[in-house]
Amino acid sequence: MLIYTGGTFDLFHSGHVNLLAKCSQLGRVIVALNTDEFIASYKGKVPVMSYKERKSVLEACRYVDEVVPNEGGSDSTVTILKVNPDIIAIGSDWARRDYYLQMGFTQDWLDARGYSLIYIPYTQGISTTNLKARMQG
Ligand code: CTP
C-alpha cells in the first residue's frame, strides 16, 4: 500500500509522530510537504522552520519513506496524482472541517481514481500552534 499524507509539519512533534506511525502501519509513507510560499499565502505567516529544515526532520523519521513538495498548493490533486497513492491519510481534526475544500478534490474525484480517504486519530494536547503558545511562557 502507498500512503499519501500532506501537511506543514513545522516544529515536528509527537502528534506528527503518532500520525506518521499509524500511516506507516498501513504501508509506504509519502509526505507531501507544504512549501514556505504556500504556507505564507495560506496562513499569512511563514513557518518557524524552512521547507529544507522541515524536510530533513521528516526524512529522519523512521515512519517516513519519502518527502515531496506539495506542488499545487491549495490544489493538492497535482501532487496526489503524481504520487498515485492507495490511501490518503489525514488527522481526524480534519473530520470536523472541510478537508475536501481544503484539498481541492471531491468524493467523486477520489472514487473515480480509487483513492481511499482515512482519518487517523488526532493526538490531543499538542500542535505547532500549542508549542508556539508554550514558548511564549
Ligand atoms: N496532527 C495530529 N495530531 C496533532 C497535530 C497534528 O494528528 N496533535 C496531524 C494533522 O491532522 C495533519 C498532520 O498532523 O494530518 C500535519 O499537521 P500540521 O498542520 O502540519 O500540524 P499542527 O501541529 O496541527 O499545526 P498547526 O497547529 O499549525 O495547525
mmCIF file of N, CA and C and ligand atoms in Angstrom:
data_model
loop_
_atom_site.group_PDB
_atom_site.id
_atom_site.type_symbol
_atom_site.label_atom_id
_atom_site.label_comp_id
_atom_site.label_asym_id
_atom_site.label_seq_id
_atom_site.Cartn_x
_atom_site.Cartn_y
_atom_site.Cartn_z
ATOM 1 N N MET A 1 0.844 -1.212 0.000
ATOM 2 C CA MET A 1 0.000 0.000 0.000
ATOM 3 C C MET A 1 0.870 1.249 0.000
ATOM 4 N N LEU A 2 0.427 2.243 -0.764
ATOM 5 C CA LEU A 2 1.128 3.529 -0.797
ATOM 6 C C LEU A 2 0.222 4.558 -0.102
ATOM 7 N N ILE A 3 0.802 5.238 0.895
ATOM 8 C CA ILE A 3 0.030 6.178 1.706
ATOM 9 C C ILE A 3 0.512 7.597 1.433
ATOM 10 N N TYR A 4 -0.419 8.488 1.107
ATOM 11 C CA TYR A 4 -0.129 9.908 0.928
ATOM 12 C C TYR A 4 -0.639 10.636 2.161
ATOM 13 N N THR A 5 0.212 11.482 2.752
ATOM 14 C CA THR A 5 -0.292 12.386 3.778
ATOM 15 C C THR A 5 0.353 13.741 3.581
ATOM 16 N N GLY A 6 -0.437 14.789 3.740
ATOM 17 C CA GLY A 6 0.080 16.139 3.474
ATOM 18 C C GLY A 6 0.056 16.993 4.722
ATOM 19 N N GLY A 7 0.892 18.016 4.738
ATOM 20 C CA GLY A 7 0.865 18.939 5.872
ATOM 21 C C GLY A 7 2.063 19.862 5.886
ATOM 22 N N THR A 8 2.144 20.622 6.971
ATOM 23 C CA THR A 8 3.216 21.612 7.138
ATOM 24 C C THR A 8 4.348 21.062 8.008
ATOM 25 N N PHE A 9 3.984 20.326 9.043
ATOM 26 C CA PHE A 9 4.950 19.649 9.919
ATOM 27 C C PHE A 9 6.037 20.602 10.427
ATOM 28 N N ASP A 10 5.589 21.783 10.907
ATOM 29 C CA ASP A 10 6.517 22.754 11.493
ATOM 30 C C ASP A 10 6.703 22.391 12.973
ATOM 31 N N LEU A 11 7.880 22.601 13.510
ATOM 32 C CA LEU A 11 8.210 22.248 14.905
ATOM 33 C C LEU A 11 7.782 20.800 15.187
ATOM 34 N N PHE A 12 8.316 19.896 14.410
ATOM 35 C CA PHE A 12 7.960 18.461 14.447
ATOM 36 C C PHE A 12 7.741 17.971 15.886
ATOM 37 N N HIS A 13 6.601 17.362 16.129
ATOM 38 C CA HIS A 13 6.223 16.996 17.497
ATOM 39 C C HIS A 13 5.571 15.609 17.562
ATOM 40 N N SER A 14 5.197 15.199 18.786
ATOM 41 C CA SER A 14 4.699 13.830 18.991
ATOM 42 C C SER A 14 3.360 13.579 18.300
ATOM 43 N N GLY A 15 2.569 14.626 18.075
ATOM 44 C CA GLY A 15 1.323 14.448 17.314
ATOM 45 C C GLY A 15 1.639 14.033 15.882
ATOM 46 N N HIS A 16 2.651 14.671 15.298
ATOM 47 C CA HIS A 16 3.104 14.295 13.952
ATOM 48 C C HIS A 16 3.615 12.850 13.948
ATOM 49 N N VAL A 17 4.407 12.521 14.980
ATOM 50 C CA VAL A 17 4.988 11.163 15.059
ATOM 51 C C VAL A 17 3.872 10.118 15.107
ATOM 52 N N ASN A 18 2.853 10.359 15.950
ATOM 53 C CA ASN A 18 1.755 9.394 16.077
ATOM 54 C C ASN A 18 1.030 9.202 14.750
ATOM 55 N N LEU A 19 0.779 10.303 14.057
ATOM 56 C CA LEU A 19 0.105 10.227 12.753
ATOM 57 C C LEU A 19 0.939 9.407 11.769
ATOM 58 N N LEU A 20 2.215 9.713 11.701
ATOM 59 C CA LEU A 20 3.089 9.046 10.722
ATOM 60 C C LEU A 20 3.293 7.573 11.083
ATOM 61 N N ALA A 21 3.328 7.269 12.382
ATOM 62 C CA ALA A 21 3.469 5.869 12.814
ATOM 63 C C ALA A 21 2.263 5.052 12.362
ATOM 64 N N LYS A 22 1.069 5.625 12.509
ATOM 65 C CA LYS A 22 -0.162 4.929 12.066
ATOM 66 C C LYS A 22 -0.146 4.747 10.553
ATOM 67 N N CYS A 23 0.274 5.782 9.845
ATOM 68 C CA CYS A 23 0.347 5.690 8.375
ATOM 69 C C CYS A 23 1.292 4.550 7.991
ATOM 70 N N SER A 24 2.402 4.491 8.687
ATOM 71 C CA SER A 24 3.445 3.521 8.376
ATOM 72 C C SER A 24 2.982 2.080 8.598
ATOM 73 N N GLN A 25 2.029 1.905 9.515
ATOM 74 C CA GLN A 25 1.466 0.550 9.737
ATOM 75 C C GLN A 25 0.705 0.067 8.507
ATOM 76 N N LEU A 26 0.279 1.036 7.687
ATOM 77 C CA LEU A 26 -0.543 0.686 6.516
ATOM 78 C C LEU A 26 0.294 0.437 5.268
ATOM 79 N N GLY A 27 1.496 1.011 5.220
ATOM 80 C CA GLY A 27 2.326 0.826 4.029
ATOM 81 C C GLY A 27 3.426 1.862 3.926
ATOM 82 N N ARG A 28 3.821 2.133 2.687
ATOM 83 C CA ARG A 28 4.908 3.077 2.411
ATOM 84 C C ARG A 28 4.362 4.500 2.482
ATOM 85 N N VAL A 29 5.043 5.358 3.256
ATOM 86 C CA VAL A 29 4.512 6.695 3.545
ATOM 87 C C VAL A 29 5.210 7.788 2.735
ATOM 88 N N ILE A 30 4.413 8.494 1.931
ATOM 89 C CA ILE A 30 4.912 9.652 1.187
ATOM 90 C C ILE A 30 4.295 10.902 1.809
ATOM 91 N N VAL A 31 5.129 11.827 2.255
ATOM 92 C CA VAL A 31 4.631 13.085 2.824
ATOM 93 C C VAL A 31 4.700 14.174 1.759
ATOM 94 N N ALA A 32 3.558 14.793 1.472
ATOM 95 C CA ALA A 32 3.520 15.966 0.589
ATOM 96 C C ALA A 32 3.636 17.184 1.494
ATOM 97 N N LEU A 33 4.799 17.808 1.474
ATOM 98 C CA LEU A 33 5.124 18.862 2.434
ATOM 99 C C LEU A 33 4.818 20.244 1.844
ATOM 100 N N ASN A 34 4.061 21.029 2.601
ATOM 101 C CA ASN A 34 3.715 22.376 2.134
ATOM 102 C C ASN A 34 4.970 23.238 1.990
ATOM 103 N N THR A 35 5.015 23.996 0.926
ATOM 104 C CA THR A 35 6.166 24.871 0.695
ATOM 105 C C THR A 35 6.034 26.139 1.551
ATOM 106 N N ASP A 36 7.144 26.821 1.755
ATOM 107 C CA ASP A 36 7.127 28.071 2.535
ATOM 108 C C ASP A 36 6.200 29.094 1.878
ATOM 109 N N GLU A 37 6.222 29.140 0.546
ATOM 110 C CA GLU A 37 5.403 30.115 -0.191
ATOM 111 C C GLU A 37 3.919 29.841 0.025
ATOM 112 N N PHE A 38 3.543 28.572 -0.059
ATOM 113 C CA PHE A 38 2.135 28.228 0.132
ATOM 114 C C PHE A 38 1.690 28.535 1.563
ATOM 115 N N ILE A 39 2.528 28.198 2.546
ATOM 116 C CA ILE A 39 2.174 28.449 3.951
ATOM 117 C C ILE A 39 1.988 29.954 4.175
ATOM 118 N N ALA A 40 2.893 30.745 3.601
ATOM 119 C CA ALA A 40 2.797 32.204 3.758
ATOM 120 C C ALA A 40 1.482 32.726 3.183
ATOM 121 N N SER A 41 1.083 32.181 2.034
ATOM 122 C CA SER A 41 -0.139 32.688 1.414
ATOM 123 C C SER A 41 -1.389 32.151 2.115
ATOM 124 N N TYR A 42 -1.309 30.950 2.665
ATOM 125 C CA TYR A 42 -2.493 30.310 3.244
ATOM 126 C C TYR A 42 -2.673 30.661 4.716
ATOM 127 N N LYS A 43 -1.548 30.730 5.456
ATOM 128 C CA LYS A 43 -1.654 31.047 6.892
ATOM 129 C C LYS A 43 -1.328 32.512 7.189
ATOM 130 N N GLY A 44 -0.784 33.217 6.191
ATOM 131 C CA GLY A 44 -0.461 34.624 6.387
ATOM 132 C C GLY A 44 0.829 34.833 7.160
ATOM 133 N N LYS A 45 1.549 33.750 7.445
ATOM 134 C CA LYS A 45 2.859 33.890 8.104
ATOM 135 C C LYS A 45 3.755 32.714 7.724
ATOM 136 N N VAL A 46 5.035 32.958 7.753
ATOM 137 C CA VAL A 46 5.972 31.901 7.359
ATOM 138 C C VAL A 46 6.153 30.915 8.515
ATOM 139 N N PRO A 47 6.481 29.653 8.211
ATOM 140 C CA PRO A 47 6.715 28.689 9.299
ATOM 141 C C PRO A 47 7.992 29.032 10.063
ATOM 142 N N VAL A 48 8.115 28.519 11.287
ATOM 143 C CA VAL A 48 9.337 28.736 12.082
ATOM 144 C C VAL A 48 10.507 28.057 11.370
ATOM 145 N N MET A 49 10.269 26.836 10.884
ATOM 146 C CA MET A 49 11.314 26.071 10.188
ATOM 147 C C MET A 49 11.074 26.161 8.681
ATOM 148 N N SER A 50 12.154 26.326 7.940
ATOM 149 C CA SER A 50 12.041 26.419 6.483
ATOM 150 C C SER A 50 11.657 25.061 5.886
ATOM 151 N N TYR A 51 11.289 25.074 4.617
ATOM 152 C CA TYR A 51 10.963 23.814 3.918
ATOM 153 C C TYR A 51 12.104 22.816 4.070
ATOM 154 N N LYS A 52 13.325 23.296 3.830
ATOM 155 C CA LYS A 52 14.501 22.422 3.884
ATOM 156 C C LYS A 52 14.665 21.811 5.283
ATOM 157 N N GLU A 53 14.459 22.626 6.303
ATOM 158 C CA GLU A 53 14.587 22.151 7.684
ATOM 159 C C GLU A 53 13.485 21.146 8.024
ATOM 160 N N ARG A 54 12.240 21.460 7.636
ATOM 161 C CA ARG A 54 11.126 20.550 7.922
ATOM 162 C C ARG A 54 11.304 19.228 7.174
ATOM 163 N N LYS A 55 11.794 19.338 5.943
ATOM 164 C CA LYS A 55 12.010 18.130 5.132
ATOM 165 C C LYS A 55 13.068 17.224 5.767
ATOM 166 N N SER A 56 14.162 17.814 6.241
ATOM 167 C CA SER A 56 15.250 16.984 6.776
ATOM 168 C C SER A 56 14.811 16.258 8.045
ATOM 169 N N VAL A 57 13.968 16.912 8.864
ATOM 170 C CA VAL A 57 13.472 16.248 10.081
ATOM 171 C C VAL A 57 12.546 15.099 9.700
ATOM 172 N N LEU A 58 11.658 15.342 8.748
ATOM 173 C CA LEU A 58 10.730 14.278 8.308
ATOM 174 C C LEU A 58 11.498 13.091 7.730
ATOM 175 N N GLU A 59 12.534 13.390 6.966
ATOM 176 C CA GLU A 59 13.309 12.310 6.341
ATOM 177 C C GLU A 59 14.048 11.462 7.376
ATOM 178 N N ALA A 60 14.299 12.074 8.538
ATOM 179 C CA ALA A 60 14.987 11.333 9.609
ATOM 180 C C ALA A 60 14.014 10.484 10.423
ATOM 181 N N CYS A 61 12.712 10.687 10.190
ATOM 182 C CA CYS A 61 11.695 9.927 10.930
ATOM 183 C C CYS A 61 11.557 8.531 10.330
ATOM 184 N N ARG A 62 11.590 7.534 11.191
ATOM 185 C CA ARG A 62 11.559 6.139 10.709
ATOM 186 C C ARG A 62 10.236 5.778 10.038
ATOM 187 N N TYR A 63 9.213 6.582 10.265
ATOM 188 C CA TYR A 63 7.894 6.265 9.695
ATOM 189 C C TYR A 63 7.652 6.926 8.341
ATOM 190 N N VAL A 64 8.651 7.656 7.855
ATOM 191 C CA VAL A 64 8.501 8.363 6.572
ATOM 192 C C VAL A 64 9.419 7.732 5.532
ATOM 193 N N ASP A 65 8.860 7.415 4.375
ATOM 194 C CA ASP A 65 9.671 6.824 3.303
ATOM 195 C C ASP A 65 10.167 7.865 2.314
ATOM 196 N N GLU A 66 9.352 8.895 2.071
ATOM 197 C CA GLU A 66 9.754 9.911 1.098
ATOM 198 C C GLU A 66 9.017 11.216 1.367
ATOM 199 N N VAL A 67 9.712 12.328 1.126
ATOM 200 C CA VAL A 67 9.087 13.650 1.261
ATOM 201 C C VAL A 67 9.118 14.316 -0.105
ATOM 202 N N VAL A 68 7.947 14.789 -0.549
ATOM 203 C CA VAL A 68 7.866 15.504 -1.834
ATOM 204 C C VAL A 68 7.190 16.843 -1.573
ATOM 205 N N PRO A 69 7.486 17.863 -2.392
ATOM 206 C CA PRO A 69 6.802 19.143 -2.176
ATOM 207 C C PRO A 69 5.336 19.071 -2.592
ATOM 208 N N ASN A 70 4.468 19.724 -1.841
ATOM 209 C CA ASN A 70 3.065 19.868 -2.247
ATOM 210 C C ASN A 70 3.028 20.952 -3.324
ATOM 211 N N GLU A 71 3.232 20.537 -4.545
ATOM 212 C CA GLU A 71 3.466 21.475 -5.650
ATOM 213 C C GLU A 71 2.277 22.351 -5.999
ATOM 214 N N GLY A 72 1.075 21.800 -5.892
ATOM 215 C CA GLY A 72 -0.117 22.551 -6.315
ATOM 216 C C GLY A 72 -0.634 23.534 -5.280
ATOM 217 N N GLY A 73 -0.011 23.580 -4.082
ATOM 218 C CA GLY A 73 -0.514 24.457 -3.018
ATOM 219 C C GLY A 73 -1.908 24.042 -2.615
ATOM 220 N N SER A 74 -2.878 24.946 -2.770
ATOM 221 C CA SER A 74 -4.249 24.621 -2.343
ATOM 222 C C SER A 74 -4.896 23.559 -3.235
ATOM 223 N N ASP A 75 -4.314 23.333 -4.414
ATOM 224 C CA ASP A 75 -4.803 22.251 -5.272
ATOM 225 C C ASP A 75 -3.921 21.015 -5.068
ATOM 226 N N SER A 76 -4.291 20.224 -4.081
ATOM 227 C CA SER A 76 -3.448 19.076 -3.727
ATOM 228 C C SER A 76 -3.501 17.971 -4.774
ATOM 229 N N THR A 77 -4.452 18.062 -5.717
ATOM 230 C CA THR A 77 -4.593 16.978 -6.701
ATOM 231 C C THR A 77 -3.339 16.848 -7.574
ATOM 232 N N VAL A 78 -2.612 17.936 -7.746
ATOM 233 C CA VAL A 78 -1.394 17.908 -8.574
ATOM 234 C C VAL A 78 -0.415 16.864 -8.026
ATOM 235 N N THR A 79 -0.146 16.952 -6.738
ATOM 236 C CA THR A 79 0.830 16.034 -6.126
ATOM 237 C C THR A 79 0.217 14.658 -5.860
ATOM 238 N N ILE A 80 -1.064 14.631 -5.536
ATOM 239 C CA ILE A 80 -1.714 13.325 -5.309
ATOM 240 C C ILE A 80 -1.628 12.482 -6.586
ATOM 241 N N LEU A 81 -1.902 13.109 -7.730
ATOM 242 C CA LEU A 81 -1.844 12.363 -8.999
ATOM 243 C C LEU A 81 -0.431 11.866 -9.286
ATOM 244 N N LYS A 82 0.564 12.680 -8.921
ATOM 245 C CA LYS A 82 1.961 12.259 -9.126
ATOM 246 C C LYS A 82 2.302 11.067 -8.245
ATOM 247 N N VAL A 83 1.871 11.133 -6.981
ATOM 248 C CA VAL A 83 2.164 10.055 -6.025
ATOM 249 C C VAL A 83 1.329 8.817 -6.359
ATOM 250 N N ASN A 84 0.075 9.067 -6.781
ATOM 251 C CA ASN A 84 -0.874 7.992 -7.117
ATOM 252 C C ASN A 84 -0.983 6.954 -5.997
ATOM 253 N N PRO A 85 -1.412 7.425 -4.789
ATOM 254 C CA PRO A 85 -1.440 6.524 -3.618
ATOM 255 C C PRO A 85 -2.653 5.601 -3.628
ATOM 256 N N ASP A 86 -2.627 4.607 -2.749
ATOM 257 C CA ASP A 86 -3.822 3.806 -2.493
ATOM 258 C C ASP A 86 -4.711 4.527 -1.481
ATOM 259 N N ILE A 87 -4.033 5.170 -0.525
ATOM 260 C CA ILE A 87 -4.740 5.787 0.612
ATOM 261 C C ILE A 87 -4.246 7.215 0.825
ATOM 262 N N ILE A 88 -5.188 8.124 1.092
ATOM 263 C CA ILE A 88 -4.865 9.485 1.524
ATOM 264 C C ILE A 88 -5.228 9.530 3.008
ATOM 265 N N ALA A 89 -4.244 9.827 3.864
ATOM 266 C CA ALA A 89 -4.478 9.805 5.314
ATOM 267 C C ALA A 89 -4.297 11.207 5.884
ATOM 268 N N ILE A 90 -5.150 11.531 6.862
ATOM 269 C CA ILE A 90 -5.079 12.852 7.484
ATOM 270 C C ILE A 90 -5.550 12.732 8.933
ATOM 271 N N GLY A 91 -5.086 13.622 9.789
ATOM 272 C CA GLY A 91 -5.516 13.608 11.190
ATOM 273 C C GLY A 91 -7.002 13.892 11.306
ATOM 274 N N SER A 92 -7.617 13.313 12.342
ATOM 275 C CA SER A 92 -9.078 13.390 12.464
ATOM 276 C C SER A 92 -9.580 14.779 12.850
ATOM 277 N N ASP A 93 -8.665 15.717 13.173
ATOM 278 C CA ASP A 93 -9.121 17.097 13.380
ATOM 279 C C ASP A 93 -9.801 17.611 12.105
ATOM 280 N N TRP A 94 -9.390 17.052 10.962
ATOM 281 C CA TRP A 94 -9.956 17.478 9.673
ATOM 282 C C TRP A 94 -11.350 16.924 9.429
ATOM 283 N N ALA A 95 -11.759 15.921 10.205
ATOM 284 C CA ALA A 95 -13.104 15.355 10.011
ATOM 285 C C ALA A 95 -14.182 16.370 10.376
ATOM 286 N N ARG A 96 -13.804 17.359 11.170
ATOM 287 C CA ARG A 96 -14.769 18.386 11.565
ATOM 288 C C ARG A 96 -14.634 19.658 10.739
ATOM 289 N N ARG A 97 -13.675 19.677 9.816
ATOM 290 C CA ARG A 97 -13.510 20.829 8.923
ATOM 291 C C ARG A 97 -13.701 20.324 7.500
ATOM 292 N N ASP A 98 -13.750 21.251 6.535
ATOM 293 C CA ASP A 98 -13.984 20.799 5.163
ATOM 294 C C ASP A 98 -12.662 20.435 4.487
ATOM 295 N N TYR A 99 -12.252 19.188 4.727
ATOM 296 C CA TYR A 99 -10.982 18.719 4.165
ATOM 297 C C TYR A 99 -11.043 18.682 2.634
ATOM 298 N N TYR A 100 -12.207 18.385 2.092
ATOM 299 C CA TYR A 100 -12.360 18.307 0.630
ATOM 300 C C TYR A 100 -12.101 19.673 -0.002
ATOM 301 N N LEU A 101 -12.687 20.702 0.610
ATOM 302 C CA LEU A 101 -12.491 22.066 0.106
ATOM 303 C C LEU A 101 -11.026 22.469 0.242
ATOM 304 N N GLN A 102 -10.455 22.159 1.407
ATOM 305 C CA GLN A 102 -9.049 22.478 1.680
ATOM 306 C C GLN A 102 -8.121 21.833 0.652
ATOM 307 N N MET A 103 -8.422 20.604 0.298
ATOM 308 C CA MET A 103 -7.531 19.842 -0.583
ATOM 309 C C MET A 103 -7.817 20.059 -2.067
ATOM 310 N N GLY A 104 -8.988 20.568 -2.367
ATOM 311 C CA GLY A 104 -9.326 20.828 -3.769
ATOM 312 C C GLY A 104 -9.768 19.589 -4.523
ATOM 313 N N PHE A 105 -10.391 18.612 -3.808
ATOM 314 C CA PHE A 105 -10.963 17.462 -4.512
ATOM 315 C C PHE A 105 -12.374 17.172 -3.994
ATOM 316 N N THR A 106 -13.047 16.258 -4.657
ATOM 317 C CA THR A 106 -14.393 15.855 -4.242
ATOM 318 C C THR A 106 -14.381 14.339 -4.023
ATOM 319 N N GLN A 107 -15.452 13.830 -3.405
ATOM 320 C CA GLN A 107 -15.545 12.375 -3.214
ATOM 321 C C GLN A 107 -15.605 11.673 -4.567
ATOM 322 N N ASP A 108 -16.284 12.288 -5.540
ATOM 323 C CA ASP A 108 -16.355 11.688 -6.889
ATOM 324 C C ASP A 108 -14.962 11.581 -7.502
ATOM 325 N N TRP A 109 -14.148 12.609 -7.291
ATOM 326 C CA TRP A 109 -12.776 12.606 -7.830
ATOM 327 C C TRP A 109 -11.972 11.460 -7.204
ATOM 328 N N LEU A 110 -12.113 11.283 -5.880
ATOM 329 C CA LEU A 110 -11.410 10.188 -5.193
ATOM 330 C C LEU A 110 -11.915 8.835 -5.702
ATOM 331 N N ASP A 111 -13.236 8.693 -5.782
ATOM 332 C CA ASP A 111 -13.839 7.416 -6.191
ATOM 333 C C ASP A 111 -13.394 7.027 -7.602
ATOM 334 N N ALA A 112 -13.363 8.017 -8.494
ATOM 335 C CA ALA A 112 -13.018 7.729 -9.891
ATOM 336 C C ALA A 112 -11.604 7.164 -10.019
ATOM 337 N N ARG A 113 -10.744 7.559 -9.072
ATOM 338 C CA ARG A 113 -9.347 7.102 -9.141
ATOM 339 C C ARG A 113 -9.039 5.981 -8.156
ATOM 340 N N GLY A 114 -10.024 5.607 -7.382
ATOM 341 C CA GLY A 114 -9.833 4.502 -6.438
ATOM 342 C C GLY A 114 -9.019 4.878 -5.214
ATOM 343 N N TYR A 115 -9.011 6.168 -4.863
ATOM 344 C CA TYR A 115 -8.269 6.607 -3.673
ATOM 345 C C TYR A 115 -9.172 6.539 -2.442
ATOM 346 N N SER A 116 -8.687 5.874 -1.381
ATOM 347 C CA SER A 116 -9.431 5.845 -0.117
ATOM 348 C C SER A 116 -8.932 6.975 0.766
ATOM 349 N N LEU A 117 -9.869 7.646 1.438
ATOM 350 C CA LEU A 117 -9.501 8.717 2.376
ATOM 351 C C LEU A 117 -9.735 8.204 3.790
ATOM 352 N N ILE A 118 -8.704 8.276 4.629
ATOM 353 C CA ILE A 118 -8.905 7.805 6.003
ATOM 354 C C ILE A 118 -8.463 8.875 7.015
ATOM 355 N N TYR A 119 -9.143 8.879 8.139
ATOM 356 C CA TYR A 119 -8.815 9.800 9.222
ATOM 357 C C TYR A 119 -8.081 9.033 10.325
ATOM 358 N N ILE A 120 -6.929 9.555 10.707
ATOM 359 C CA ILE A 120 -6.109 8.958 11.768
ATOM 360 C C ILE A 120 -6.419 9.704 13.073
ATOM 361 N N PRO A 121 -6.637 8.982 14.170
ATOM 362 C CA PRO A 121 -6.991 9.663 15.431
ATOM 363 C C PRO A 121 -6.005 10.789 15.781
ATOM 364 N N TYR A 122 -6.547 11.960 16.030
ATOM 365 C CA TYR A 122 -5.758 13.158 16.347
ATOM 366 C C TYR A 122 -5.180 13.034 17.758
ATOM 367 N N THR A 123 -3.948 13.468 17.946
ATOM 368 C CA THR A 123 -3.325 13.477 19.278
ATOM 369 C C THR A 123 -3.687 14.780 19.994
ATOM 370 N N GLN A 124 -4.439 14.649 21.061
ATOM 371 C CA GLN A 124 -4.869 15.845 21.798
ATOM 372 C C GLN A 124 -3.701 16.473 22.563
ATOM 373 N N GLY A 125 -3.752 17.773 22.744
ATOM 374 C CA GLY A 125 -2.842 18.455 23.668
ATOM 375 C C GLY A 125 -1.519 18.906 23.098
ATOM 376 N N ILE A 126 -1.279 18.640 21.827
ATOM 377 C CA ILE A 126 -0.040 19.130 21.218
ATOM 378 C C ILE A 126 -0.286 19.468 19.757
ATOM 379 N N SER A 127 0.289 20.596 19.363
ATOM 380 C CA SER A 127 0.232 21.016 17.957
ATOM 381 C C SER A 127 1.303 22.089 17.784
ATOM 382 N N THR A 128 1.568 22.456 16.564
ATOM 383 C CA THR A 128 2.549 23.523 16.319
ATOM 384 C C THR A 128 2.084 24.812 16.998
ATOM 385 N N THR A 129 0.790 25.101 16.862
ATOM 386 C CA THR A 129 0.214 26.312 17.470
ATOM 387 C C THR A 129 0.372 26.257 18.992
ATOM 388 N N ASN A 130 0.086 25.081 19.566
ATOM 389 C CA ASN A 130 0.187 24.884 21.006
ATOM 390 C C ASN A 130 1.638 25.053 21.488
ATOM 391 N N LEU A 131 2.590 24.542 20.723
ATOM 392 C CA LEU A 131 4.004 24.676 21.109
ATOM 393 C C LEU A 131 4.442 26.141 21.083
ATOM 394 N N LYS A 132 3.967 26.870 20.077
ATOM 395 C CA LYS A 132 4.319 28.300 19.997
ATOM 396 C C LYS A 132 3.779 29.024 21.232
ATOM 397 N N ALA A 133 2.562 28.667 21.646
ATOM 398 C CA ALA A 133 1.954 29.289 22.837
ATOM 399 C C ALA A 133 2.754 28.936 24.092
ATOM 400 N N ARG A 134 3.200 27.676 24.178
ATOM 401 C CA ARG A 134 4.003 27.255 25.342
ATOM 402 C C ARG A 134 5.292 28.063 25.428
ATOM 403 N N MET A 135 5.869 28.335 24.253
ATOM 404 C CA MET A 135 7.154 29.059 24.246
ATOM 405 C C MET A 135 7.006 30.526 24.630
ATOM 406 N N GLN A 136 5.786 31.031 24.529
ATOM 407 C CA GLN A 136 5.536 32.415 24.964
ATOM 408 C C GLN A 136 5.679 32.519 26.487
ATOM 409 N N GLY A 137 5.572 31.349 27.161
ATOM 410 C CA GLY A 137 5.814 31.280 28.593
ATOM 411 C C GLY A 137 4.579 31.490 29.450
HETATM 412 N N1 CTP B 1 -1.792 16.091 13.609
HETATM 413 C C1 CTP B 1 -2.227 15.129 14.534
HETATM 414 N N2 CTP B 1 -2.177 15.398 15.883
HETATM 415 C C2 CTP B 1 -1.725 16.591 16.318
HETATM 416 C C3 CTP B 1 -1.281 17.575 15.411
HETATM 417 C C4 CTP B 1 -1.337 17.289 14.042
HETATM 418 O O1 CTP B 1 -2.664 14.041 14.135
HETATM 419 N N3 CTP B 1 -1.723 16.829 17.621
HETATM 420 C C5 CTP B 1 -1.837 15.792 12.182
HETATM 421 C C6 CTP B 1 -2.738 16.718 11.371
HETATM 422 O O2 CTP B 1 -4.087 16.297 11.411
HETATM 423 C C7 CTP B 1 -2.152 16.551 9.988
HETATM 424 C C8 CTP B 1 -0.647 16.365 10.262
HETATM 425 O O3 CTP B 1 -0.556 16.006 11.656
HETATM 426 O O4 CTP B 1 -2.646 15.360 9.383
HETATM 427 C C9 CTP B 1 0.159 17.604 9.974
HETATM 428 O O5 CTP B 1 -0.444 18.653 10.688
HETATM 429 P P1 CTP B 1 0.128 20.137 10.732
HETATM 430 O O6 CTP B 1 -0.971 21.098 10.419
HETATM 431 O O7 CTP B 1 1.376 20.243 9.976
HETATM 432 O O8 CTP B 1 0.490 20.268 12.303
HETATM 433 P P2 CTP B 1 -0.251 21.000 13.508
HETATM 434 O O9 CTP B 1 0.524 20.700 14.740
HETATM 435 O O10 CTP B 1 -1.716 20.626 13.531
HETATM 436 O O11 CTP B 1 -0.080 22.535 13.110
HETATM 437 P P3 CTP B 1 -0.968 23.823 13.484
HETATM 438 O O12 CTP B 1 -1.039 23.931 14.973
HETATM 439 O O13 CTP B 1 -0.229 24.966 12.838
HETATM 440 O O14 CTP B 1 -2.330 23.593 12.854
#
